C-alpha positions as CSV (number, residue, x, y, z in Angstrom):
1,M,-3.7,15.3,8.7
2,K,-6.9,15.5,10.8
3,P,-9.5,13.0,11.9
4,Y,-12.3,12.7,9.3
5,L,-15.0,10.4,8.0
6,A,-14.5,8.3,4.9
7,A,-17.1,6.5,2.9
8,A,-16.6,3.4,0.7
9,I,-19.7,3.3,-1.6
10,Q,-21.3,0.0,-2.7
11,M,-23.3,-0.2,-5.9
12,T,-24.9,-2.7,-8.2
13,S,-23.9,-1.0,-11.5
14,K,-25.6,-2.1,-14.7
15,P,-24.9,-1.7,-18.4
16,D,-26.7,1.7,-18.2
17,L,-24.3,4.7,-17.8
18,D,-26.9,7.3,-17.0
19,K,-28.7,5.2,-14.5
20,N,-25.5,4.3,-12.7
21,L,-24.5,7.9,-12.3
22,V,-27.9,8.7,-10.8
23,E,-27.5,5.9,-8.3
24,A,-23.9,7.1,-7.5
25,E,-25.1,10.6,-6.9
26,E,-27.7,9.5,-4.5
27,L,-25.2,7.5,-2.5
28,I,-22.6,10.3,-2.5
29,E,-25.2,12.8,-1.2
30,L,-26.2,10.3,1.5
31,A,-22.5,9.9,2.5
32,V,-22.1,13.7,2.6
33,R,-25.2,14.0,4.8
34,R,-23.6,11.5,7.2
35,G,-20.4,13.6,7.4
36,A,-18.0,12.0,4.9
37,E,-15.2,14.2,3.5
38,L,-13.5,11.5,1.5
39,I,-15.8,9.4,-0.7
40,S,-14.8,6.5,-3.0
41,L,-16.7,4.8,-5.7
42,P,-16.1,1.2,-6.8
43,E,-14.5,-0.2,-10.0
44,N,-16.9,0.0,-12.9
45,F,-19.1,2.5,-11.0
46,A,-20.2,4.2,-14.3
47,F,-20.8,1.0,-16.4
48,L,-20.7,-2.7,-15.6
49,G,-21.6,-4.7,-18.7
50,K,-20.0,-7.0,-21.2
51,E,-16.5,-6.0,-22.1
52,E,-17.3,-5.4,-25.8
53,A,-20.2,-3.0,-24.9
54,K,-17.9,-1.2,-22.4
55,L,-15.3,-0.8,-25.1
56,T,-17.8,0.5,-27.7
57,Q,-19.0,3.1,-25.2
58,A,-15.6,3.9,-23.7
59,Q,-15.4,7.5,-25.0
60,E,-18.8,8.4,-23.7
61,I,-18.3,6.6,-20.3
62,S,-14.9,8.3,-19.8
63,Q,-16.2,11.8,-20.6
64,K,-19.3,11.5,-18.5
65,A,-17.6,9.8,-15.6
66,E,-14.9,12.5,-15.3
67,K,-17.4,15.3,-15.6
68,F,-19.6,13.6,-13.0
69,L,-16.7,13.2,-10.5
70,K,-15.6,16.8,-10.8
71,T,-19.2,18.1,-10.4
72,M,-19.7,16.0,-7.3
73,A,-16.5,17.1,-5.7
74,Q,-17.3,20.8,-6.3
75,R,-20.9,20.6,-5.4
76,F,-20.4,18.7,-2.1
77,Q,-16.8,20.1,-1.3
78,I,-15.4,16.6,-1.0
79,T,-12.4,14.6,-2.2
80,I,-13.7,11.8,-4.4
81,L,-12.2,8.7,-6.0
82,G,-13.7,7.3,-9.1
83,G,-12.5,3.7,-8.7
84,G,-12.3,2.5,-12.2
85,F,-13.8,3.3,-15.6
86,P,-12.6,2.9,-19.2
87,V,-10.5,5.6,-20.9
88,P,-9.8,5.0,-24.6
89,V,-6.2,4.3,-25.6
90,Q,-5.1,6.8,-28.2
91,G,-4.5,5.2,-31.5
92,D,-6.0,1.8,-30.5
93,T,-9.7,1.4,-30.7
94,S,-9.5,-2.2,-29.4
95,K,-8.4,-1.3,-25.9
96,A,-9.1,1.0,-23.0
97,Y,-7.3,1.8,-19.8
98,N,-9.1,0.8,-16.6
99,T,-8.5,4.1,-14.9
100,A,-9.1,5.5,-11.4
101,I,-8.9,9.2,-10.7
102,L,-8.9,11.3,-7.5
103,I,-10.6,14.7,-7.5
104,D,-10.2,17.4,-4.8
105,P,-13.0,19.7,-3.6
106,T,-12.1,22.3,-6.2
107,G,-12.8,19.8,-9.0
108,K,-9.2,19.4,-9.8
109,E,-7.8,16.0,-10.7
110,V,-4.9,15.3,-8.3
111,A,-4.1,11.6,-9.0
112,R,-4.6,9.2,-11.9
113,Y,-3.8,5.5,-12.1
114,Q,-4.2,3.0,-14.9
115,K,-4.7,-0.6,-13.6
116,V,-1.6,-2.7,-14.0
117,H,-2.7,-6.2,-13.1
118,L,-5.5,-7.5,-15.4
119,F,-7.9,-10.2,-14.4
120,D,-7.5,-13.1,-16.8
121,V,-8.9,-16.1,-14.9
122,D,-10.9,-19.2,-15.4
123,L,-12.9,-19.9,-12.3
124,P,-14.3,-23.2,-11.1
125,D,-17.8,-21.8,-11.2
126,G,-17.6,-21.8,-15.0
127,N,-17.1,-18.1,-15.4
128,N,-14.2,-16.9,-17.6
129,Y,-12.7,-13.4,-17.3
130,Q,-10.2,-12.0,-19.8
131,E,-9.8,-8.4,-18.9
132,S,-6.7,-8.1,-21.1
133,S,-8.8,-8.7,-24.2
134,T,-10.2,-5.2,-24.0
135,V,-8.0,-3.4,-21.4
136,M,-4.5,-2.0,-21.9
137,P,-2.5,-2.5,-18.7
138,G,-0.9,0.5,-17.2
139,S,2.9,0.5,-16.8
140,Q,3.5,2.7,-13.7
141,F,3.2,2.2,-10.0
142,P,0.1,4.0,-8.7
143,P,0.7,7.5,-7.3
144,I,0.3,9.0,-3.8
145,Y,-1.6,12.2,-3.3
146,P,-0.3,14.1,-0.2
147,S,-3.4,15.8,1.2
148,Q,-2.7,18.1,4.1
149,D,-6.1,17.3,5.6
150,L,-6.7,13.7,4.6
151,G,-3.2,12.3,4.7
152,N,-1.2,10.5,2.0
153,L,-3.7,8.7,-0.2
154,G,-2.6,5.8,-2.4
155,L,-4.5,4.3,-5.4
156,S,-5.0,0.8,-6.7
157,I,-7.8,-1.2,-8.4
158,C,-9.4,-4.6,-7.5
159,Y,-7.1,-7.4,-8.7
160,D,-4.1,-5.4,-7.6
161,V,-4.9,-6.5,-4.0
162,R,-3.3,-9.9,-4.8
163,F,0.1,-8.2,-5.5
164,P,1.6,-6.9,-2.2
165,E,4.6,-5.4,-3.9
166,L,2.4,-2.7,-5.3
167,Y,1.3,-1.7,-1.8
168,R,4.8,-1.9,-0.4
169,N,5.9,0.6,-3.0
170,L,3.1,3.0,-1.8
171,S,4.1,2.2,1.8
172,K,7.7,3.2,1.1
173,Q,6.4,6.6,0.0
174,G,4.6,7.1,3.3
175,V,1.0,6.2,2.4
176,D,-1.7,6.5,5.2
177,V,-4.8,5.5,3.3
178,L,-5.0,2.8,0.6
179,F,-7.9,2.7,-1.8
180,V,-8.9,-0.7,-3.2
181,P,-12.0,-0.1,-5.3
182,A,-13.3,-3.3,-6.7
183,A,-15.8,-5.4,-8.6
184,F,-14.7,-8.6,-6.9
185,T,-16.3,-11.8,-8.2
186,A,-18.8,-13.5,-5.9
187,F,-16.9,-16.8,-6.2
188,T,-13.5,-15.5,-5.2
189,G,-14.8,-12.8,-2.9
190,K,-16.3,-15.2,-0.3
191,D,-12.8,-16.7,0.4
192,H,-10.3,-14.0,-0.5
193,W,-11.7,-10.4,-0.3
194,Q,-11.6,-9.8,3.4
195,V,-8.4,-11.6,4.2
196,L,-6.5,-9.9,1.4
197,L,-7.6,-6.5,2.5
198,Q,-6.8,-7.1,6.1
199,A,-3.3,-8.4,5.1
200,R,-2.6,-5.2,3.1
201,A,-3.8,-3.1,6.0
202,I,-1.7,-5.0,8.6
203,E,1.5,-5.3,6.6
204,N,1.6,-1.6,5.7
205,T,0.0,-0.3,8.9
206,C,-2.5,1.8,6.8
207,Y,-6.2,2.3,6.6
208,I,-7.9,0.5,3.7
209,V,-10.9,2.1,2.0
210,A,-12.4,-0.5,-0.3
211,P,-15.6,0.5,-2.2
212,A,-17.3,-2.5,-4.0
213,Q,-19.8,-3.8,-6.5
214,T,-22.5,-6.2,-5.2
215,G,-25.2,-8.5,-6.6
216,N,-26.2,-9.3,-10.2
217,H,-25.1,-6.9,-12.9
218,Y,-26.0,-8.8,-16.1
219,A,-26.3,-12.4,-17.1
220,R,-24.1,-14.5,-14.8
221,R,-22.0,-11.6,-13.6
222,F,-22.3,-11.5,-9.8
223,T,-20.1,-9.6,-7.4
224,H,-19.3,-10.1,-3.7
225,G,-20.1,-6.8,-2.1
226,H,-18.9,-6.1,1.4
227,A,-17.4,-2.7,0.8
228,V,-15.2,-2.1,3.9
229,I,-13.0,0.3,5.8
230,I,-10.2,-1.4,7.8
231,D,-7.9,0.2,10.3
232,P,-4.1,-0.2,10.4
233,W,-4.4,-3.1,12.9
234,G,-6.6,-5.0,10.5
235,I,-9.8,-4.3,12.4
236,I,-12.9,-4.0,10.2
237,L,-14.5,-0.7,11.1
238,D,-17.5,-1.0,8.9
239,D,-18.8,-3.5,6.3
240,A,-21.6,-2.6,3.8
241,G,-22.9,-6.2,3.6
242,Q,-24.5,-7.2,0.3
243,Q,-26.9,-4.4,-0.5
244,P,-26.1,-1.1,-2.2
245,G,-25.1,1.5,0.4
246,M,-21.7,2.3,2.0
247,A,-19.2,1.6,4.7
248,L,-18.5,4.7,6.8
249,A,-15.7,5.1,9.4
250,E,-13.3,7.5,10.9
251,I,-9.8,7.9,9.5
252,N,-7.6,9.0,12.5
253,P,-3.9,9.9,12.3
254,N,-3.5,9.1,16.0
255,R,-4.6,5.5,15.3
256,I,-2.0,5.2,12.6
257,K,0.7,6.6,14.9
258,Q,-0.4,4.3,17.7
259,V,-0.3,1.1,15.6
260,R,3.1,2.0,14.1
261,Q,4.5,2.5,17.6
262,Q,3.0,-0.8,18.8
263,M,4.0,-2.8,15.7
264,P,7.0,-1.0,14.1
265,S,7.4,-3.5,11.3
266,L,7.9,-0.9,8.6
267,Q,11.1,0.1,10.4
268,H,12.3,-3.5,10.6
269,R,12.3,-4.2,6.8
270,V,15.5,-5.9,5.6
271,F,14.8,-6.4,1.9
272,V,13.7,-2.9,1.0
């Protein structure tokens, strides 16, 4: 593992697949020009609209999103995470998997994760979310991709951040960088987004790379923004604020080693 720059992209995706992919490409190119070798896109980067519309277009979204990610990886010679898009469930037209995939610079898929924890919540602001109505939950812990240059990379998606046992499982496998791509609601994000991410970084002494959605997507659907990169001590290295753009910061193996020596909590676990 070497020191390198990572980018957590922040978007305001809409119910317009082609437009979203154009915006994503522009931000990826900007991140590459700024030196990023590892680039991550947020949950719903390819399409953020009503669940029924997403389900209807799931086949097209899935095909175009996967092709897009592989093209970007090869064109810019980067490793790229597509943080979450619908992939149809074979034999069930009523559901899709919320899927994140990691692509290496050759355009090869090296890790895939189907979101396990689904966001079924009634919020005090009047918004109701029932992700399980159109999404099939995954059944497996997310994988780790062991990259010789970039370290051990672990996947998750959005609502997963509230379930520390998922990240502890990745930690036991030696993860160095945790992805938390999200479309966090504006209401919950203002109170919980930053503190949850910092907790996951601190308790696992890992970097967190958290690309995010921001702003108004359609109707009353607002997201929090603040894509961030956090170091293993819990320090926020960069925060994208509330406009489309990115958080950009160095991932340094020496920092991971330093923090794990100073705070060797992973070695002190009793209930493993």
